[in-house]
PDB file of C-alpha atoms and ligand atoms in Angstrom:
ATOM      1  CA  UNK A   1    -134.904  27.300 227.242  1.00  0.00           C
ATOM      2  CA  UNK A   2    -132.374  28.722 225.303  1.00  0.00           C
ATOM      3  CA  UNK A   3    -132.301  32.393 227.695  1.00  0.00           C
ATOM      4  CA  UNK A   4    -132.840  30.758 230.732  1.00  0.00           C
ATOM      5  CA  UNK A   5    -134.279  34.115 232.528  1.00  0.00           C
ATOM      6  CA  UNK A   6    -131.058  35.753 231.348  1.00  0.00           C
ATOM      7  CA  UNK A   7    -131.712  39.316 231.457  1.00  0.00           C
ATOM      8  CA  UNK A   8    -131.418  41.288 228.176  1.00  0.00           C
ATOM      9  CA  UNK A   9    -131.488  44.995 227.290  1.00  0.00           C
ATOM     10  CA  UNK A  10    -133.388  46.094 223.807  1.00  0.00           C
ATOM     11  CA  UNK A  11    -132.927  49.607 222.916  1.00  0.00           C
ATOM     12  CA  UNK A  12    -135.436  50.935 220.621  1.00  0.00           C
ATOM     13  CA  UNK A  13    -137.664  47.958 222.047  1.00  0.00           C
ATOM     14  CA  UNK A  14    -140.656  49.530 221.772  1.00  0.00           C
ATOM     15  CA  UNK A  15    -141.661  49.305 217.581  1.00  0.00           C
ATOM     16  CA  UNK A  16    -140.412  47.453 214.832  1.00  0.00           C
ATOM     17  CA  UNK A  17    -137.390  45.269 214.750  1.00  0.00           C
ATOM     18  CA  UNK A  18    -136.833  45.831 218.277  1.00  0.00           C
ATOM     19  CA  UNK A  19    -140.032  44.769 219.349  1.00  0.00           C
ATOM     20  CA  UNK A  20    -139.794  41.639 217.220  1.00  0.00           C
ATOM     21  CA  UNK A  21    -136.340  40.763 218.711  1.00  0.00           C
ATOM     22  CA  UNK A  22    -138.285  41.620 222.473  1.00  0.00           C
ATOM     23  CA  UNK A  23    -141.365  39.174 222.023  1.00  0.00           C
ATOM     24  CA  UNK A  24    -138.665  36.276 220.570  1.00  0.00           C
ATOM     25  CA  UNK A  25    -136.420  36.489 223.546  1.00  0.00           C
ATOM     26  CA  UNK A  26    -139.464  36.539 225.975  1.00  0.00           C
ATOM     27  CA  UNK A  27    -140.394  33.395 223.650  1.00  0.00           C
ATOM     28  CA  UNK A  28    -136.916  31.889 224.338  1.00  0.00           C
ATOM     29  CA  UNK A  29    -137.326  32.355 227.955  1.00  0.00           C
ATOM     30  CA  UNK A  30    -135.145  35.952 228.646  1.00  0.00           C
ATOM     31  CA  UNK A  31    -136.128  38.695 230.813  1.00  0.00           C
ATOM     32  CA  UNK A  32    -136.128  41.903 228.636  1.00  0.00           C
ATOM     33  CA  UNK A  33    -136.057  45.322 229.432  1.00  0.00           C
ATOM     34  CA  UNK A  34    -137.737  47.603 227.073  1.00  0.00           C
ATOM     35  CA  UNK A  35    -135.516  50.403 226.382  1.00  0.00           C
ATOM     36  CA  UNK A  36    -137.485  53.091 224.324  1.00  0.00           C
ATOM     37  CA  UNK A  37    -138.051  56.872 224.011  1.00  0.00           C
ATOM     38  CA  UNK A  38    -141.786  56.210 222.990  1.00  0.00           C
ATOM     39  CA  UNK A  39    -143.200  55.820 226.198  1.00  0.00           C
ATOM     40  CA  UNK A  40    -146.819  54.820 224.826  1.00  0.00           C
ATOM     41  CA  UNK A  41    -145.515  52.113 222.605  1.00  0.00           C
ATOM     42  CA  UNK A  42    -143.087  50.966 225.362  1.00  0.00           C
ATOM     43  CA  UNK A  43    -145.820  50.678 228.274  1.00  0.00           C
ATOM     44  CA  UNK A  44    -148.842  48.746 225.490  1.00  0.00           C
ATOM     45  CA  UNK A  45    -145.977  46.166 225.436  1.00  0.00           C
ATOM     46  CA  UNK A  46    -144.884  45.752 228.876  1.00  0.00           C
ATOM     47  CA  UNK A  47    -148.442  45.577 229.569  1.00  0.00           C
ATOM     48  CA  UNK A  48    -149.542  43.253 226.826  1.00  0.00           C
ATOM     49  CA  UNK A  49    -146.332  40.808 227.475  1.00  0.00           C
ATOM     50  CA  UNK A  50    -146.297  41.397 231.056  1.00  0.00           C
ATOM     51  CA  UNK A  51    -144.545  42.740 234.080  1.00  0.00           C
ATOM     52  CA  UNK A  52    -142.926  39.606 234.804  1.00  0.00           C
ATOM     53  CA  UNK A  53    -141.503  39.125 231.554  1.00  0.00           C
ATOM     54  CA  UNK A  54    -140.476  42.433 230.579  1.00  0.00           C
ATOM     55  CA  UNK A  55    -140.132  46.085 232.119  1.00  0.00           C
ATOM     56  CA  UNK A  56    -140.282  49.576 230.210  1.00  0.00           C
ATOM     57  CA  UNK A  57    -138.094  51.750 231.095  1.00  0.00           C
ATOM     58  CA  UNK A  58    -137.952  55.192 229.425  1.00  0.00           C
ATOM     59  CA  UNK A  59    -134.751  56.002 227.698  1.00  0.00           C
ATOM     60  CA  UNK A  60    -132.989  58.657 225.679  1.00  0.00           C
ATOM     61  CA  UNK A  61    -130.044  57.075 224.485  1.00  0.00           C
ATOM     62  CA  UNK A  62    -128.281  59.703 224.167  1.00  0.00           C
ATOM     63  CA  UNK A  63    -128.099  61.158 227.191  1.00  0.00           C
ATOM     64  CA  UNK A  64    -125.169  59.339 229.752  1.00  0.00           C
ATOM     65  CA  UNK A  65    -127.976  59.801 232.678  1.00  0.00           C
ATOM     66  CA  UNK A  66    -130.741  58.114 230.992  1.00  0.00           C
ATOM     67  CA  UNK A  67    -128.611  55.288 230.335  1.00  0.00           C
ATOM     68  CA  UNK A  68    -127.568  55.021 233.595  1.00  0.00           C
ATOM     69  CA  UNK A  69    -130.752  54.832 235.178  1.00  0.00           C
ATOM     70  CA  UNK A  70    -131.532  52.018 232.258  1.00  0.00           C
ATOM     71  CA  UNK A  71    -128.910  49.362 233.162  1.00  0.00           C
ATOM     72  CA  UNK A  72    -129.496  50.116 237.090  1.00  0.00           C
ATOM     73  CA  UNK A  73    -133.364  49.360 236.412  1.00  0.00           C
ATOM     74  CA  UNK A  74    -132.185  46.335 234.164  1.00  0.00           C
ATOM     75  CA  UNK A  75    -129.469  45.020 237.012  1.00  0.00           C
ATOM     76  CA  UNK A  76    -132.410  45.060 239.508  1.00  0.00           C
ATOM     77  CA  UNK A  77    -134.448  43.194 237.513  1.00  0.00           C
ATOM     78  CA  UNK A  78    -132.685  40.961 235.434  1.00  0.00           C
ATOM     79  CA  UNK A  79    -128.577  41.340 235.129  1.00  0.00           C
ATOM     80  CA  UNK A  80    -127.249  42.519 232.058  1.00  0.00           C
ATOM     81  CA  UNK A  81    -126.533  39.475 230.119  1.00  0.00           C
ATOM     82  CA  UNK A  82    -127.206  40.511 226.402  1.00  0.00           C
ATOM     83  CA  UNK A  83    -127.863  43.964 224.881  1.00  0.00           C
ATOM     84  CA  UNK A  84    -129.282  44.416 221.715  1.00  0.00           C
ATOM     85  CA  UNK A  85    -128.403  48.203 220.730  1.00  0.00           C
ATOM     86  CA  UNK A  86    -130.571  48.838 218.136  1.00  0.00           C
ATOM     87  CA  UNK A  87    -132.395  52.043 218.693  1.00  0.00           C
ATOM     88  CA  UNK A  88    -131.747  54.567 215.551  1.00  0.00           C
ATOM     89  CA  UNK A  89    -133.428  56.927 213.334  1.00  0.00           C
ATOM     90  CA  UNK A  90    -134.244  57.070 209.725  1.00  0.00           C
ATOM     91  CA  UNK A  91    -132.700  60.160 207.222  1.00  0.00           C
ATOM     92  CA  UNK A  92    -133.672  61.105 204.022  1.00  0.00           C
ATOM     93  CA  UNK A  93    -131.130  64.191 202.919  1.00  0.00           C
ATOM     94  CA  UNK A  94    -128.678  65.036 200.282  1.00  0.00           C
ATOM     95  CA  UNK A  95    -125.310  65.647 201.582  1.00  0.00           C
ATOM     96  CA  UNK A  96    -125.312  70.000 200.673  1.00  0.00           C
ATOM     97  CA  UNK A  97    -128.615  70.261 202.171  1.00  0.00           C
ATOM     98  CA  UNK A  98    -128.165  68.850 205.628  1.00  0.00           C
ATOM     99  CA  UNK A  99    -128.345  71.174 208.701  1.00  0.00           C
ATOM    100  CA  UNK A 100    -126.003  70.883 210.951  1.00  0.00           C
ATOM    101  CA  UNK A 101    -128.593  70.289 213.952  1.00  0.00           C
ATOM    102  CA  UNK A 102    -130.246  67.322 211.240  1.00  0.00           C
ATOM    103  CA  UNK A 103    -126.753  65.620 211.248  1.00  0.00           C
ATOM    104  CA  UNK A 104    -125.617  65.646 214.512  1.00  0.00           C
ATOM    105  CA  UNK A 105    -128.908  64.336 215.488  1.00  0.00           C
ATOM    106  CA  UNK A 106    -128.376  61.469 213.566  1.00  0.00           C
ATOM    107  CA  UNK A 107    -124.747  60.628 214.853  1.00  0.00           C
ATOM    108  CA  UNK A 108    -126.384  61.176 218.146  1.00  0.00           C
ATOM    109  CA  UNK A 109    -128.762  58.361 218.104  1.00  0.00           C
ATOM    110  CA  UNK A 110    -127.486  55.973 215.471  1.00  0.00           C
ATOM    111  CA  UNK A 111    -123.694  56.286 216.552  1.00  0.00           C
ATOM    112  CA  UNK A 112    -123.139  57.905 219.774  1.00  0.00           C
ATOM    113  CA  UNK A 113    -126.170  56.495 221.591  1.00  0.00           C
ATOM    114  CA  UNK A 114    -124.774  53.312 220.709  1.00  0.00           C
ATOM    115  CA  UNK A 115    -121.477  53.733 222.219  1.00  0.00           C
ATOM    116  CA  UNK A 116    -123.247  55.211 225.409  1.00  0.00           C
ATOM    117  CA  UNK A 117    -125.225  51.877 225.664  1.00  0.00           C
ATOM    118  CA  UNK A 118    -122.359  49.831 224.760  1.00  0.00           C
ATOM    119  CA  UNK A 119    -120.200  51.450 227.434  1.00  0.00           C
ATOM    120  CA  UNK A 120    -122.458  50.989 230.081  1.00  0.00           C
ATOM    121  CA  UNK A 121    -123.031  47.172 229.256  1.00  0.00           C
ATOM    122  CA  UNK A 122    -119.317  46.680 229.029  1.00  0.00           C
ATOM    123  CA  UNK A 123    -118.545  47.920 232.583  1.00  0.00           C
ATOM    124  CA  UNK A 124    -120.890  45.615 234.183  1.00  0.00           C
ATOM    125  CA  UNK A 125    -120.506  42.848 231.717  1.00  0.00           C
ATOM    126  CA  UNK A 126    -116.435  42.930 232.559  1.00  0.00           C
ATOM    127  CA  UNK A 127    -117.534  42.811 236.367  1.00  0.00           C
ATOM    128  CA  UNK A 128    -119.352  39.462 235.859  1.00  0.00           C
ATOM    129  CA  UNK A 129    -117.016  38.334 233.327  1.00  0.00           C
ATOM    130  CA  UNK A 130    -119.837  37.498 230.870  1.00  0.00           C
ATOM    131  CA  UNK A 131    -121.886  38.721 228.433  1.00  0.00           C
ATOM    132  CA  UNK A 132    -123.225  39.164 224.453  1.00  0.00           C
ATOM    133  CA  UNK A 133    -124.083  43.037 222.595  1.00  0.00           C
ATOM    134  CA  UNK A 134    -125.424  42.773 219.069  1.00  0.00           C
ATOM    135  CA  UNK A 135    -125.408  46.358 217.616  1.00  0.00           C
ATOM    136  CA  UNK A 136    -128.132  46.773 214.276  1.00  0.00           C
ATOM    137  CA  UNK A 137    -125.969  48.283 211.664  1.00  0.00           C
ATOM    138  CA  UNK A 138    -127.450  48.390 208.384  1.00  0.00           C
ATOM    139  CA  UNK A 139    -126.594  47.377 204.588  1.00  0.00           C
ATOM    140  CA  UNK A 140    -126.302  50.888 204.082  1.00  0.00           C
ATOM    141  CA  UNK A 141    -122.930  50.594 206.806  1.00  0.00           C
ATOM    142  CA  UNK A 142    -121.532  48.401 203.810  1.00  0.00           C
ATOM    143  CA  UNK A 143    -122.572  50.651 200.740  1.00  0.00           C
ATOM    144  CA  UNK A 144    -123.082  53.933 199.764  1.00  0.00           C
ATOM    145  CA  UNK A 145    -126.510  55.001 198.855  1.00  0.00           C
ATOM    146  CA  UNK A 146    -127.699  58.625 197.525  1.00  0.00           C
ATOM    147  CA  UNK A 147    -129.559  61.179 200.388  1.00  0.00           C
ATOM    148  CA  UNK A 148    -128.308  58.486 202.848  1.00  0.00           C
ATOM    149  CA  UNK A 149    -125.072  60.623 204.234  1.00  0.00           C
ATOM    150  CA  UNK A 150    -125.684  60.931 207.918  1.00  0.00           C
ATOM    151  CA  UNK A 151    -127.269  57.326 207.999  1.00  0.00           C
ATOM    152  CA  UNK A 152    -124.634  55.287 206.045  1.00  0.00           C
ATOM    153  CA  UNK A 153    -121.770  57.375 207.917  1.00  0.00           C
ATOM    154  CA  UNK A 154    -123.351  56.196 211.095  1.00  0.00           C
ATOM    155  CA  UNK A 155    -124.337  52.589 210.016  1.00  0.00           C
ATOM    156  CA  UNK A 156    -120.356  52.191 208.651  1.00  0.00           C
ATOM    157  CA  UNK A 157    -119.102  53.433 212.230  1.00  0.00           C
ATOM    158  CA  UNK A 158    -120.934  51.044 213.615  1.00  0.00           C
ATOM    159  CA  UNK A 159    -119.588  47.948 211.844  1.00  0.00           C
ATOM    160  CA  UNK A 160    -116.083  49.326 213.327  1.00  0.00           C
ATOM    161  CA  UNK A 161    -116.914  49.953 216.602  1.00  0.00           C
ATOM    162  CA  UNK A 162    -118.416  46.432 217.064  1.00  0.00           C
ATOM    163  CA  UNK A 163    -114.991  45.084 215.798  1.00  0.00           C
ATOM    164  CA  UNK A 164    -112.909  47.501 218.186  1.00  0.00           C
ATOM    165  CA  UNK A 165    -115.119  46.422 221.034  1.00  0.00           C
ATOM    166  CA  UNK A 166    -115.146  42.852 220.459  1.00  0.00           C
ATOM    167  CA  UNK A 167    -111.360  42.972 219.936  1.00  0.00           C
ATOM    168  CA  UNK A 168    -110.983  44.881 223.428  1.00  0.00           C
ATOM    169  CA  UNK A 169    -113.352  42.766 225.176  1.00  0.00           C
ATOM    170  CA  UNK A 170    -113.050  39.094 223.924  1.00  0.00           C
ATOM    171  CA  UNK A 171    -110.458  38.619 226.788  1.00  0.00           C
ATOM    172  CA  UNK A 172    -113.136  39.423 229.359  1.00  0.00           C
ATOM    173  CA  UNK A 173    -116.208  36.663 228.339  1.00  0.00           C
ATOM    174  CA  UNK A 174    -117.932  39.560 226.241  1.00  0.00           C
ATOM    175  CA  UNK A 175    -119.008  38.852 222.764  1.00  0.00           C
ATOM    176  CA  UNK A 176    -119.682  42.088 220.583  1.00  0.00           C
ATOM    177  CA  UNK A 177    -121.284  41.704 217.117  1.00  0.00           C
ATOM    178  CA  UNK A 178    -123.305  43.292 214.578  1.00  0.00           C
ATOM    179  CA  UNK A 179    -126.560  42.829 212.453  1.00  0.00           C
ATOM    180  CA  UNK A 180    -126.748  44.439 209.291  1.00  0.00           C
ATOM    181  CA  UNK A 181    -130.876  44.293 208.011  1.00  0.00           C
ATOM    182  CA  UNK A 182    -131.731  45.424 204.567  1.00  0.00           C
ATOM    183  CA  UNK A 183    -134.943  46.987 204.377  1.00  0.00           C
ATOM    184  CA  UNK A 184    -137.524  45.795 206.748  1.00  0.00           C
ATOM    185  CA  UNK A 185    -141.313  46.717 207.000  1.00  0.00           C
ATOM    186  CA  UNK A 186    -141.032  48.582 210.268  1.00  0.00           C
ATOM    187  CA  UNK A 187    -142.241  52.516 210.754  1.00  0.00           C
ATOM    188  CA  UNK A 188    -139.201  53.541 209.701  1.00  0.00           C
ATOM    189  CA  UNK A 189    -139.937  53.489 206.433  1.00  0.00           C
ATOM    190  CA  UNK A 190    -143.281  55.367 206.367  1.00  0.00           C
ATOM    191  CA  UNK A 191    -141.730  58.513 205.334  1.00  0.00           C
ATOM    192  CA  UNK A 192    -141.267  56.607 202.022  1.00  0.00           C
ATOM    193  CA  UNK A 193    -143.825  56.344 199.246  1.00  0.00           C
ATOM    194  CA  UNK A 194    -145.482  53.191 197.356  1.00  0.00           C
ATOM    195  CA  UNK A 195    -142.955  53.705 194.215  1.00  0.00           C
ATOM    196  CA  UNK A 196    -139.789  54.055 196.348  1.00  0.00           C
ATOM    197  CA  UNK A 197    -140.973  51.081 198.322  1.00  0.00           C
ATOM    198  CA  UNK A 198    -141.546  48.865 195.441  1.00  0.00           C
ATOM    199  CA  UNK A 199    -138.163  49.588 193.843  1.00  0.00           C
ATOM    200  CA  UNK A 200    -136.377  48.602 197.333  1.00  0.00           C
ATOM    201  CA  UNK A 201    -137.991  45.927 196.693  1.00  0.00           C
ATOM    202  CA  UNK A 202    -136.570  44.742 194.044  1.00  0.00           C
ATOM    203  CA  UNK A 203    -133.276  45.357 194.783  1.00  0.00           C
ATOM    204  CA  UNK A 204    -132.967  42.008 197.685  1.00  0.00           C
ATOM    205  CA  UNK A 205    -132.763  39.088 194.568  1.00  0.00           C
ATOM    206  CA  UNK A 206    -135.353  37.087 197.546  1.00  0.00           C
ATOM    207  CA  UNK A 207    -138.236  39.635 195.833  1.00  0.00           C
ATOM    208  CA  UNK A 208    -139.842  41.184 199.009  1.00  0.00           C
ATOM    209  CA  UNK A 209    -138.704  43.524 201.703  1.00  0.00           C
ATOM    210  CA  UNK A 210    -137.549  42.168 204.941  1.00  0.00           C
ATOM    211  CA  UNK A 211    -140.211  41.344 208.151  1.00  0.00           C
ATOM    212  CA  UNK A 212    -139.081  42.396 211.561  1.00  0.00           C
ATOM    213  CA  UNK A 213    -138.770  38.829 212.939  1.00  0.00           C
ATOM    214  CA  UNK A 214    -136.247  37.571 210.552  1.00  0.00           C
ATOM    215  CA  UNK A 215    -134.299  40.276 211.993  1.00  0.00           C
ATOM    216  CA  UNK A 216    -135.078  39.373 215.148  1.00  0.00           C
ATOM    217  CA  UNK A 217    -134.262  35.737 214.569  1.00  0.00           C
ATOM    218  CA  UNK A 218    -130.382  37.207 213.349  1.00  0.00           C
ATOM    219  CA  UNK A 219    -130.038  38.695 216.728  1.00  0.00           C
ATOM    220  CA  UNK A 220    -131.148  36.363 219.083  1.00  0.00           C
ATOM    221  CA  UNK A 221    -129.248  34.009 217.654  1.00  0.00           C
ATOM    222  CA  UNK A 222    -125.784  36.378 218.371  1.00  0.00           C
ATOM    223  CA  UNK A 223    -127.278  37.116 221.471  1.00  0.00           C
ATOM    224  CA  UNK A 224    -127.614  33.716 222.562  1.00  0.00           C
ATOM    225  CA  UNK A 225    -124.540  30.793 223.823  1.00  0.00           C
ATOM    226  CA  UNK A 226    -124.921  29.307 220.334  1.00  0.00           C
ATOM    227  CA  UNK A 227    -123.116  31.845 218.954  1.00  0.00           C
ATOM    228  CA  UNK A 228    -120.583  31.172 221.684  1.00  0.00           C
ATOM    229  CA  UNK A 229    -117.216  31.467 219.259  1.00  0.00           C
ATOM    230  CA  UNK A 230    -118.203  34.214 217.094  1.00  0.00           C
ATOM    231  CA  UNK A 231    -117.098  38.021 217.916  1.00  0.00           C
ATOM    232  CA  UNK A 232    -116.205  40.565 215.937  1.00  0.00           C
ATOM    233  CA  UNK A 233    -118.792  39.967 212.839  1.00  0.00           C
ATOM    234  CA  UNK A 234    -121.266  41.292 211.267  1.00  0.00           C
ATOM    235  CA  UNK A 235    -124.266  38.929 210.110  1.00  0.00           C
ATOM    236  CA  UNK A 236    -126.155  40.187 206.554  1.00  0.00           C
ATOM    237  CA  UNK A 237    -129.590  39.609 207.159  1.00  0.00           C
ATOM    238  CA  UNK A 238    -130.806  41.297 203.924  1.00  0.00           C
ATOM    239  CA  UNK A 239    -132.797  38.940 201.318  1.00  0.00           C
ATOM    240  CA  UNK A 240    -129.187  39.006 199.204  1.00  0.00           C
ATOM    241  CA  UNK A 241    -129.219  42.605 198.931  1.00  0.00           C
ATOM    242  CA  UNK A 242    -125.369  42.587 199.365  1.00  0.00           C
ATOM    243  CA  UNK A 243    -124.544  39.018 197.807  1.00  0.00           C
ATOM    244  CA  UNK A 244    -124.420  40.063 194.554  1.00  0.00           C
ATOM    245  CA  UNK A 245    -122.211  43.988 195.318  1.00  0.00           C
ATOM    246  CA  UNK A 246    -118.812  42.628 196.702  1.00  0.00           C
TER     247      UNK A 246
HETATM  248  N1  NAD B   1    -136.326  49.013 208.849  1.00  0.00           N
HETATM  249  C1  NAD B   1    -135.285  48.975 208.032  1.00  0.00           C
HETATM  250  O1  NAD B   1    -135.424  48.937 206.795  1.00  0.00           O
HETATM  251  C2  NAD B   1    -133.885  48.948 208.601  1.00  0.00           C
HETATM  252  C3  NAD B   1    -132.832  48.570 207.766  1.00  0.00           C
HETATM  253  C4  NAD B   1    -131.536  48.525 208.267  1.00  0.00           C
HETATM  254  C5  NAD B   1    -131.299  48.862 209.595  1.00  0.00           C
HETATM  255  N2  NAD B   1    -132.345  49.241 210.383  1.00  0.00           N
HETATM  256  C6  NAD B   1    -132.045  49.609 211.768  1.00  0.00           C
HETATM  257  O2  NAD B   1    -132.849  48.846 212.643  1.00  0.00           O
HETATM  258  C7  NAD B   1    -132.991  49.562 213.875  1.00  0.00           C
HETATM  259  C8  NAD B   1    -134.459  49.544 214.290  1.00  0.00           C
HETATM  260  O3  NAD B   1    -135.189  50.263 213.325  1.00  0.00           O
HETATM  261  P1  NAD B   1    -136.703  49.921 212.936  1.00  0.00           P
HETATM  262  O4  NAD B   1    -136.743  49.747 211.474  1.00  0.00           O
HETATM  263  O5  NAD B   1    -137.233  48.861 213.810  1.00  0.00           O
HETATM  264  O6  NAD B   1    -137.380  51.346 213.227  1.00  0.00           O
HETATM  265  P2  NAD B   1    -138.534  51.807 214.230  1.00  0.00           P
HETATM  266  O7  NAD B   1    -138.694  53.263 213.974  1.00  0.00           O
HETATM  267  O8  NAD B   1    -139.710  50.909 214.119  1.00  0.00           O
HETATM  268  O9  NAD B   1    -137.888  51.581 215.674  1.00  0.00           O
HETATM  269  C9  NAD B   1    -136.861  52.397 216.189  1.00  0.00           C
HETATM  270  C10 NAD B   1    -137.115  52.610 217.669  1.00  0.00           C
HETATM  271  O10 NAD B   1    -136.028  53.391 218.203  1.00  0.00           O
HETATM  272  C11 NAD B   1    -136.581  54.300 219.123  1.00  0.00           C
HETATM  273  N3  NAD B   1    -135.689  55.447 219.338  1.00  0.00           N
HETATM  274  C12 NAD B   1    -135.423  56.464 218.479  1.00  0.00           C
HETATM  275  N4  NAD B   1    -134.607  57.348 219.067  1.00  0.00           N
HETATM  276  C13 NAD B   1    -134.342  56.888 220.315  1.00  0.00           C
HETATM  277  C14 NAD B   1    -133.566  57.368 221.394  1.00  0.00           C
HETATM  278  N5  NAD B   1    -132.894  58.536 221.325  1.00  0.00           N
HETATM  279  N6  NAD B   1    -133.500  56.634 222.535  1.00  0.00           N
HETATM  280  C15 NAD B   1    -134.191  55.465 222.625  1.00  0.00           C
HETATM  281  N7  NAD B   1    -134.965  54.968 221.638  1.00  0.00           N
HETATM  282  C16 NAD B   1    -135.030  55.679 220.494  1.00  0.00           C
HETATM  283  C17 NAD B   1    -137.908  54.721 218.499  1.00  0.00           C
HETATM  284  O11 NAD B   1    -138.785  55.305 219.456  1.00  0.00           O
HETATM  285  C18 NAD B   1    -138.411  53.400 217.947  1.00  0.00           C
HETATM  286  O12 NAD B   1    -139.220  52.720 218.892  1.00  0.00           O
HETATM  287  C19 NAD B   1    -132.410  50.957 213.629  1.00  0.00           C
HETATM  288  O13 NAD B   1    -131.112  51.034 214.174  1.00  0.00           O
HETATM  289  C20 NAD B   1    -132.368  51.052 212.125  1.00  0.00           C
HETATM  290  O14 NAD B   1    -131.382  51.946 211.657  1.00  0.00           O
HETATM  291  C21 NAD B   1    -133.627  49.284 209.926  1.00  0.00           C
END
């Protein structure tokens, strides 16, 4: 199978896109660990896959200890052989009205939490002299979009970092790349309303919003050996939402 049992960490595992990306790599044969701050969500699927295939384990990205305690539950059961850092939070604001506790939250989760998880991959991964991280970016880390500040600053750091960590790591087996959705039907988006979701629509030329699996499908494919020579890139998966903007 194309995992092979490998052992592969998916933050923000527990709903949407992560959750697709966990039930194809259990599919593919990987062991996953569930990396989630919604404990409910994250135990229904450990149970409903099962404890062989996957384990929750509860996890603020954000905070260093947390993620510690994630990749020491992961190495016992699995090895840390792919991470796919995708955890991250939805914002809605115009720049002059953000607080300052709104935006920091947001470069907490969508740009420092993935650093924290990165860093902690990397340092075992450079042990073992192996390894594949896919961070989820966004088409919003390629353009500017109105009331999308904190998110688009945080989605555009993360297209860099991936680069600066593939570049400092591609001498040590580690493969660090990025997947950039454009909108997906996931919960993310319930904030929005019927109108706002119909004229998202029609801004990917394919005519419909994304589904979670065909982001999943983008990521397990970085995640897995056949994307052995490729670090350092970012792969659109966004119904040619970008094609037509370069
Ligand atoms: N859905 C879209 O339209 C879309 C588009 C582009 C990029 N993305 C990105 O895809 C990723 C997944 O989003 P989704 O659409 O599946 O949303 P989602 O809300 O369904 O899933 C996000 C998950 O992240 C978890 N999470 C939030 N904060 C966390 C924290 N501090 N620690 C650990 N887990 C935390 C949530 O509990 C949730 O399970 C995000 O990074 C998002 O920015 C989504």
């Amino acid at each position: 199978m194309r995992f092979d049992e490998k052992g592969v960490v998916v933050t923000g595992g527990a709903s949407g896109i992560g959750e697709a990306t966990v039930r194809r790599l259990v599919r593919d044969g990987a062991k996953v660990v569930i990396a989630d701050i919604d404990d409910t969500k994250g135990r229904l699927l450990e149970q409903e896959i099962g404890k062989e295939f996957v384990r929750f384990c509860s996890t603020d990205v954000t905070d260093t200890g947390s993620v510690d305690e994630l990749f020491n539950l992961t190495e016992q059961f699995c090895g840390v052989d792919g991470v796919f850092n995708n955890a991250g939070i939805g914002a809605v604001c115009s720049a002059i009205d953000y607080k300052d506790d709104d935006w920091q939250r947001v470069v907490d989760i969508n740009l420092t939490g993935v650093f924290k998880i990165a860093r902690a991959a990397l340092a075992r991964m450079k042990q073992q002299g192996s390894g594949s991280i896919v961070n989820c970016a966004s088409i919003l880390g390629h353009f500017g979009q109105s009331q999308t500040a904190a998110y688009s600053a945080t989605k555009g750091a993360v297209l860099n970092l991936t680069r600066t960590l593939a570049i400092e790591h591609a001498g040590d087996g580690i493969r660090v790349n990025s997947v950039s959705p454009g909108y997906v039907r996931t919960p993310i988006l319930e904030a929005l309303d019927k109108e706002t979701l119909d004229f998202l629509q029609t801004l990917h030329p394919i005519g419909r919003l994304g589904e979670p699996h065909e982001i999943a499908n983008a990521a397990t494919f970085l995640l897995s050996d056949e994307a052995s020579f490729i670090t350092g890139a970012d792969l659109l998966a966004d119904g040619g939402f970008t094609a037509g903007k370069s």
